[in-house]
Amino acid sequence: VAALSARSDFEILASHRFLNTAFCGPIPKVVEVAMSERMRARATAPTDVLQAMEQVDVVRGQVASLLNAQRSEIAFLHSTSDGENIVARSLALGPGDNVVTDDLSYHTTHVLGEALARSRGVEFRVVPSRNGAVSAEDYSHFVDGRTKLLIVSAVAHVNGFAHNLPHLAALAHEYGAYLYVDAIQAVGTREIDVRREDVDFLCFGTYKWVMSGFGVAPFYIRRELLDLIAPDRVGWHTAHHLRGDAPYQSAKKFEHASPSFDCYYPLGAALHYLESLGLENIEAHSTRLVSLLREELTRRAIRCFTPAENRAPTISFWVGGPPELTIQALRSRSIEATVSSEEPRFSPQPTAPVTRIRVSCAHFNDENDLQSLIDALADLSPC
Ligand SMILES: Cc1ncc(COP(=O)(O)O)c(C=O)c1O
């Protein structure tokens, strides 16, 4: 399986077997150039803020078309975690209400749920995963008439498990609750259509699978819910709307002050780049690589944390021993992947040390990257 893009689009590939996009995506040349050109422009001429605001709106259009949303449903926040904070804090949650997530969702969701429990007496419910997966059926035992919000990671950071979002949305809506989706591990890996997925809120940082800089996290809010969710802060950028001259009809109400203007130039380039490759092609390519790797892992009796038939470019599996051995085996072959000691709740072998390896198969990866990884696994013991 050859890479989908020219390997030379990514300078990092000359020195690394890069299998770690789930941690932080590499920057393609076109994105690097867009950022350099932006800095050059600011170094040589006065900064034109009006033009920068136009660029923000250009990117808003790109994001809207990426998600099949309307422009007015897209706001720009700074990080993935911002979206769920805004939504959860704006809903009038109180004692007796509950918020539901699962044990594969990102740390922020758990920290936020625990904070809501402490400050508002909200019941925070965590659905346990089984064999690396959680279904809408599993969720249904935790959702009831007092559930206000389901918060999920579309694709889990720990093992790439991909939720069936329409099923979760149907469950949430049946009980009059909302579905909030952290999509940082999903956007850029496949087509995501917010109408088809039927999600209410969705947010994603752009430094992983979108392969741009830090500091911009697009936030989708379903149009009918715009009035329900209030901004958590105000500033010069929203002043005239808030004073009632022209009340907001759009998600721009969440953009209270200067955004990371400079980041919208590389982000625009990154979104063009993904569009030119085609999300369908990207997904098909990753799927091929993930299934090749899974076959090889099975042949070697290496246990996978990621369930089979999963729809994501990320796969996690376990080897025996402490992480240091794995880190050494990967480093000696210049392989970049995520290596961590397994948490007891997920460990397949609670009495001995177990290391989790998370591998991301992006469009620039090829079979040689996987072969290097497989060679490294020969140095390690299964668990
Ligand atoms: C699923 C998921 N959500 C959120 C984050 C963190 O995002 P941010 O720092 O943009 O809030 C990560 C980072 O690894 C992640 O994997």
Coordinates of C-alpha atoms and ligand atoms in Angstrom, one line a residue:
V1 CA 0.0 0.0 0.0
A2 CA 1.6 3.2 -1.2
A3 CA 1.1 6.6 0.6
L4 CA -1.8 8.6 -0.7
S5 CA 0.2 11.9 -0.8
A6 CA 3.7 12.5 -2.0
R7 CA 6.0 11.6 1.0
S8 CA 7.8 14.9 0.2
D9 CA 4.8 16.9 1.3
F10 CA 6.0 16.1 4.8
E11 CA 9.6 16.9 5.6
I12 CA 9.4 14.9 8.8
L13 CA 9.1 11.7 6.9
A14 CA 12.7 11.9 5.7
S15 CA 13.8 11.2 9.3
H16 CA 10.8 9.5 11.0
R17 CA 8.4 6.6 10.6
F18 CA 5.6 8.9 11.7
L19 CA 2.7 6.9 13.2
N20 CA 1.5 9.4 15.8
T21 CA -1.1 11.7 14.2
A22 CA -3.5 10.9 17.0
F23 CA -1.1 12.7 19.3
C24 CA -0.1 15.6 17.1
G25 CA -0.3 15.7 13.3
P26 CA 2.8 16.6 11.3
I27 CA 2.8 19.8 9.3
P28 CA 2.7 19.5 5.5
K29 CA 4.8 21.8 3.4
V30 CA 1.9 23.9 2.2
V31 CA 0.8 24.6 5.7
E32 CA 4.3 25.6 6.8
V33 CA 4.6 27.9 3.8
A34 CA 1.2 29.6 4.5
M35 CA 2.4 30.3 8.1
S36 CA 5.8 31.6 7.0
E37 CA 4.1 33.8 4.4
R38 CA 1.8 35.2 7.0
M39 CA 4.7 36.1 9.3
R40 CA 6.6 37.6 6.4
A41 CA 3.6 39.8 5.5
R42 CA 3.4 41.0 9.1
A43 CA 7.1 41.6 9.3
T44 CA 7.1 43.8 6.2
A45 CA 3.8 45.7 6.2
P46 CA 1.3 47.0 8.8
T47 CA -1.1 44.3 10.0
D48 CA -4.4 44.5 8.2
V49 CA -6.9 43.3 10.8
L50 CA -9.9 43.7 8.5
Q51 CA -8.3 41.4 6.0
A52 CA -7.5 38.9 8.8
M53 CA -11.2 39.0 9.8
E54 CA -12.0 38.1 6.2
Q55 CA -9.6 35.2 6.4
V56 CA -11.4 33.9 9.5
D57 CA -14.7 34.0 7.6
V58 CA -13.1 32.2 4.6
V59 CA -12.0 29.4 7.0
R60 CA -15.5 29.5 8.5
G61 CA -16.9 28.7 5.1
Q62 CA -14.4 25.9 4.6
V63 CA -15.3 24.3 8.0
A64 CA -19.0 24.7 7.3
S65 CA -18.6 22.8 4.0
L66 CA -16.4 20.2 5.6
L67 CA -19.1 19.4 8.2
N68 CA -22.1 20.1 5.9
A69 CA -23.1 22.8 8.4
Q70 CA -24.2 26.4 7.8
R71 CA -21.6 29.1 8.3
S72 CA -23.8 30.6 11.0
E73 CA -23.5 27.4 13.0
I74 CA -19.7 27.6 13.2
A75 CA -17.7 29.5 15.9
F76 CA -14.0 29.4 16.5
L77 CA -12.8 28.6 20.0
H78 CA -9.2 27.9 21.1
S79 CA -9.3 24.3 22.1
T80 CA -11.4 21.2 21.8
S81 CA -12.1 21.3 25.6
D82 CA -13.7 24.8 25.3
G83 CA -16.8 23.6 23.5
E84 CA -18.0 21.2 26.2
N85 CA -17.3 23.7 28.9
I86 CA -19.4 26.3 27.2
V87 CA -22.3 23.9 26.5
A88 CA -22.4 22.2 29.9
R89 CA -22.1 25.4 31.9
S90 CA -24.8 27.2 29.8
L91 CA -27.4 24.5 30.3
A92 CA -29.3 25.2 33.5
L93 CA -28.2 22.0 35.2
G94 CA -29.0 21.4 38.8
P95 CA -29.4 18.6 41.5
G96 CA -31.2 15.6 40.1
D97 CA -30.1 16.3 36.5
N98 CA -27.5 14.0 35.0
V99 CA -24.8 14.1 32.4
V100 CA -23.6 10.8 30.8
T101 CA -20.3 9.9 29.2
D102 CA -18.2 6.7 28.9
D103 CA -14.8 5.6 30.2
L104 CA -13.2 6.0 26.8
S105 CA -13.9 9.7 26.5
Y106 CA -11.2 12.3 26.9
H107 CA -10.0 13.6 30.3
T108 CA -11.6 17.0 29.9
T109 CA -15.1 15.4 29.9
H110 CA -14.4 13.6 33.2
V111 CA -12.9 16.6 34.9
L112 CA -15.9 18.7 33.7
G113 CA -18.4 16.1 34.8
E114 CA -16.8 15.9 38.3
A115 CA -16.8 19.7 38.5
L116 CA -20.5 19.9 37.7
A117 CA -21.2 17.3 40.3
R118 CA -19.3 19.3 42.9
S119 CA -20.6 22.7 42.0
R120 CA -24.2 22.0 40.9
G121 CA -25.1 18.6 42.4
V122 CA -25.4 17.1 38.9
E123 CA -25.1 13.4 38.7
F124 CA -22.2 12.4 36.5
R125 CA -22.6 8.9 35.0
V126 CA -19.8 7.0 33.3
V127 CA -20.7 4.0 31.1
P128 CA -18.0 1.3 31.3
S129 CA -16.6 0.1 28.0
R130 CA -16.5 -3.7 27.3
N131 CA -13.6 -5.0 25.2
G132 CA -12.7 -1.5 24.1
A133 CA -16.2 -0.6 22.9
V134 CA -19.3 1.1 24.1
S135 CA -22.6 0.9 22.3
A136 CA -25.7 3.1 22.3
E137 CA -27.4 0.0 23.9
D138 CA -24.8 0.2 26.8
Y139 CA -25.7 4.0 27.1
S140 CA -29.4 3.3 27.2
H141 CA -29.0 1.8 30.7
F142 CA -27.6 5.1 32.0
V143 CA -29.9 7.6 30.3
D144 CA -33.3 8.6 31.7
G145 CA -35.8 11.5 31.8
R146 CA -33.3 13.6 33.9
T147 CA -30.4 13.2 31.4
K148 CA -29.6 16.6 29.9
L149 CA -26.4 15.9 28.0
L150 CA -24.4 13.0 26.5
I151 CA -20.7 13.9 25.9
V152 CA -18.6 11.5 23.8
S153 CA -15.3 11.4 22.0
A154 CA -16.4 10.5 18.4
V155 CA -13.1 8.5 18.3
A156 CA -11.5 7.6 21.6
H157 CA -8.0 8.8 22.2
V158 CA -7.0 5.6 24.1
N159 CA -7.8 3.1 21.4
G160 CA -9.5 4.8 18.4
F161 CA -12.9 3.3 19.3
A162 CA -15.5 5.0 17.0
H163 CA -19.0 5.6 18.3
N164 CA -22.1 5.2 16.2
L165 CA -23.1 8.9 16.5
P166 CA -26.6 8.6 14.9
H167 CA -27.6 5.9 17.4
L168 CA -26.4 8.0 20.4
A169 CA -28.2 11.0 19.0
A170 CA -31.4 9.1 18.7
L171 CA -31.1 7.9 22.3
A172 CA -30.3 11.4 23.6
H173 CA -33.2 13.0 21.7
E174 CA -35.7 10.3 22.8
Y175 CA -35.1 11.6 26.3
G176 CA -35.0 15.3 25.4
A177 CA -31.2 15.4 26.0
Y178 CA -28.4 16.7 23.7
L179 CA -25.5 15.0 22.2
Y180 CA -22.1 16.8 22.4
V181 CA -19.2 15.4 20.4
D182 CA -15.5 15.9 20.8
A183 CA -14.4 15.2 17.3
I184 CA -10.7 16.0 17.4
Q185 CA -9.8 12.3 16.6
A186 CA -12.3 12.1 13.8
V187 CA -12.3 15.3 11.7
G188 CA -9.8 15.0 8.9
T189 CA -10.0 11.1 8.9
R190 CA -13.3 10.7 7.2
E191 CA -16.4 12.6 6.0
I192 CA -18.4 13.9 8.9
D193 CA -21.8 15.3 8.1
V194 CA -23.4 16.9 11.2
R195 CA -26.9 16.6 9.7
R196 CA -26.5 12.9 8.9
E197 CA -24.8 12.2 12.3
D198 CA -27.6 14.3 13.9
V199 CA -25.3 15.7 16.6
D200 CA -26.2 18.9 18.5
F201 CA -22.7 20.2 19.3
L202 CA -19.3 19.3 18.0
C203 CA -15.8 20.7 18.5
F204 CA -12.3 19.8 17.3
G205 CA -8.8 21.1 17.6
T206 CA -7.0 21.3 14.3
Y207 CA -3.5 20.2 15.4
K208 CA -4.1 16.5 14.9
W209 CA -5.8 15.1 11.8
V210 CA -6.3 18.5 10.2
M211 CA -2.5 18.9 10.4
S212 CA -2.4 22.6 11.2
G213 CA -1.3 24.7 14.2
F214 CA -2.6 24.9 17.8
G215 CA -5.0 27.6 18.9
V216 CA -8.1 27.1 16.7
A217 CA -10.9 24.7 17.5
P218 CA -14.0 25.0 15.3
F219 CA -17.3 24.6 17.2
Y220 CA -20.5 23.5 15.6
I221 CA -23.8 24.3 17.3
R222 CA -27.1 23.2 15.7
R223 CA -28.9 26.3 14.5
E224 CA -32.0 25.7 16.6
L225 CA -29.9 25.6 19.8
L226 CA -28.1 28.9 19.2
D227 CA -30.4 30.8 21.6
L228 CA -30.1 28.1 24.3
I229 CA -26.4 28.3 24.7
A230 CA -25.0 31.6 26.0
P231 CA -21.4 32.7 25.5
D232 CA -19.3 32.2 28.7
R233 CA -17.5 35.6 28.2
V234 CA -17.9 38.9 26.4
G235 CA -15.6 41.4 24.8
W236 CA -15.1 44.2 22.3
H237 CA -15.9 41.9 19.4
T238 CA -19.4 41.1 20.6
A239 CA -20.2 44.4 22.3
H240 CA -22.5 45.9 19.8
H241 CA -24.5 42.7 19.4
L242 CA -24.9 42.3 23.1
R243 CA -26.0 45.9 23.5
G244 CA -28.9 45.0 21.3
D245 CA -28.0 46.9 18.1
A246 CA -27.9 43.8 16.0
P247 CA -28.6 40.7 18.1
Y248 CA -26.7 37.6 17.1
Q249 CA -28.2 35.1 14.7
S250 CA -25.0 33.1 14.6
A251 CA -22.4 31.3 16.5
K252 CA -20.1 34.3 16.1
K253 CA -21.5 35.3 19.6
F254 CA -18.8 33.0 21.0
E255 CA -16.0 35.0 19.5
H256 CA -15.6 37.8 22.1
A257 CA -12.1 39.2 21.2
S258 CA -9.1 38.7 18.9
P259 CA -8.9 35.2 17.7
S260 CA -5.5 33.6 16.8
F261 CA -5.7 35.5 13.5
D262 CA -2.3 34.2 12.2
C263 CA -3.4 30.6 12.6
Y264 CA -6.2 31.0 10.1
Y265 CA -3.8 31.2 7.2
P266 CA -2.1 27.8 7.7
L267 CA -5.5 26.3 8.7
G268 CA -7.0 27.5 5.4
A269 CA -4.1 25.8 3.6
A270 CA -4.5 22.6 5.6
L271 CA -8.2 22.4 4.8
H272 CA -7.5 22.9 1.1
Y273 CA -4.9 20.2 1.3
L274 CA -7.3 17.6 2.9
E275 CA -10.0 18.5 0.4
S276 CA -7.5 18.0 -2.5
L277 CA -6.8 14.5 -1.2
G278 CA -10.4 13.7 -0.6
L279 CA -11.7 12.5 2.8
E280 CA -13.1 9.3 1.2
N281 CA -9.7 8.4 -0.2
I282 CA -8.1 9.2 3.2
E283 CA -10.5 6.9 5.0
A284 CA -10.1 4.1 2.5
H285 CA -6.3 4.4 2.7
S286 CA -6.2 4.3 6.6
T287 CA -8.7 1.4 6.6
R288 CA -6.4 -0.6 4.4
L289 CA -3.3 0.1 6.6
V290 CA -5.2 -0.6 9.9
S291 CA -6.5 -4.0 8.6
L292 CA -3.0 -5.0 7.4
L293 CA -1.6 -4.2 10.8
R294 CA -4.4 -6.0 12.6
E295 CA -3.8 -9.1 10.5
E296 CA -0.1 -9.0 11.5
L297 CA -0.9 -8.5 15.1
T298 CA -3.2 -11.4 15.1
R299 CA -0.6 -13.6 13.5
R300 CA 1.8 -12.7 16.3
A301 CA -0.8 -13.3 19.0
I302 CA -0.6 -9.6 20.1
R303 CA -3.8 -8.5 21.8
C304 CA -5.7 -5.5 20.5
F305 CA -7.4 -2.9 22.7
T306 CA -9.3 -1.6 19.6
P307 CA -12.4 -3.7 18.6
A308 CA -12.5 -5.3 15.2
E309 CA -14.5 -3.6 12.4
N310 CA -13.8 -0.2 13.9
R311 CA -14.1 2.9 11.8
A312 CA -11.0 4.9 12.6
P313 CA -7.3 5.2 11.6
T314 CA -6.1 4.6 15.1
I315 CA -5.4 1.2 16.6
S316 CA -4.1 0.3 20.1
F317 CA -2.6 -3.0 21.3
W318 CA -0.6 -4.4 24.2
V319 CA 2.8 -5.8 24.7
G320 CA 4.3 -7.1 27.9
G321 CA 6.8 -5.2 30.1
P322 CA 7.3 -1.6 31.0
P323 CA 7.1 1.2 28.4
E324 CA 10.9 1.8 28.4
L325 CA 11.5 -1.4 26.4
T326 CA 9.0 -0.4 23.8
I327 CA 10.2 3.2 23.6
Q328 CA 13.7 1.8 23.0
A329 CA 12.6 -0.6 20.3
L330 CA 10.7 2.1 18.5
R331 CA 13.3 4.8 18.9
S332 CA 16.0 2.6 17.4
R333 CA 14.0 2.5 14.2
S334 CA 12.9 6.2 14.3
I335 CA 9.3 5.2 14.8
E336 CA 6.9 7.7 16.3
A337 CA 3.9 6.2 18.1
T338 CA 2.2 6.7 21.5
V339 CA 3.6 4.4 24.2
S340 CA 2.2 4.4 27.7
S341 CA 1.9 2.1 30.7
E342 CA -1.6 0.7 30.7
E343 CA -4.1 1.9 33.3
P344 CA -5.3 -0.9 35.6
R345 CA -9.0 -0.4 34.4
F346 CA -8.0 -1.3 30.8
S347 CA -5.2 -3.8 31.4
P348 CA -5.7 -7.2 30.0
Q349 CA -3.3 -8.6 32.6
P350 CA -3.6 -6.8 36.0
T351 CA -0.8 -8.6 37.7
A352 CA 2.2 -7.7 35.4
P353 CA 3.3 -4.5 33.7
V354 CA 1.6 -4.0 30.3
T355 CA 2.5 -1.4 27.7
R356 CA -0.1 0.1 25.4
I357 CA 1.1 1.1 21.9
R358 CA -1.2 3.5 19.9
V359 CA -0.6 3.6 16.2
S360 CA -2.1 6.1 13.8
C361 CA -2.3 5.3 10.1
A362 CA -2.6 8.6 8.1
H363 CA -2.8 9.2 4.4
F364 CA 1.0 9.8 4.2
N365 CA 1.8 6.4 5.8
D366 CA 2.7 3.4 3.7
E367 CA 3.4 -0.3 4.1
N368 CA 7.1 0.3 4.8
D369 CA 6.1 2.3 8.0
L370 CA 4.1 -0.7 9.1
Q371 CA 6.9 -3.1 8.3
S372 CA 9.3 -1.1 10.5
L373 CA 6.8 -1.3 13.3
I374 CA 6.3 -5.0 12.9
D375 CA 10.1 -5.5 12.9
A376 CA 10.2 -3.6 16.2
L377 CA 7.5 -5.7 17.7
A378 CA 9.8 -8.8 17.2
D379 CA 12.0 -7.3 20.0
L380 CA 9.0 -7.3 22.4
S381 CA 7.0 -9.9 24.1
P382 CA 3.2 -10.3 23.7
C383 CA 1.2 -10.1 26.9
Ligands
LIG1 C1 -10.3 12.9 22.2 C2 -9.5 14.1 22.6 N1 -10.1 15.2 23.0 C3 -9.5 16.3 23.4 C4 -8.1 16.4 23.4 C5 -7.4 17.6 23.8 O1 -7.9 18.7 23.1 P1 -7.7 20.2 23.5 O2 -6.3 20.3 24.2 O3 -7.7 20.9 22.1 O4 -8.8 20.6 24.4 C6 -7.4 15.3 22.9 C7 -5.9 15.3 22.8 O5 -5.2 14.3 22.8 C8 -8.1 14.1 22.5 O6 -7.4 13.1 22.0

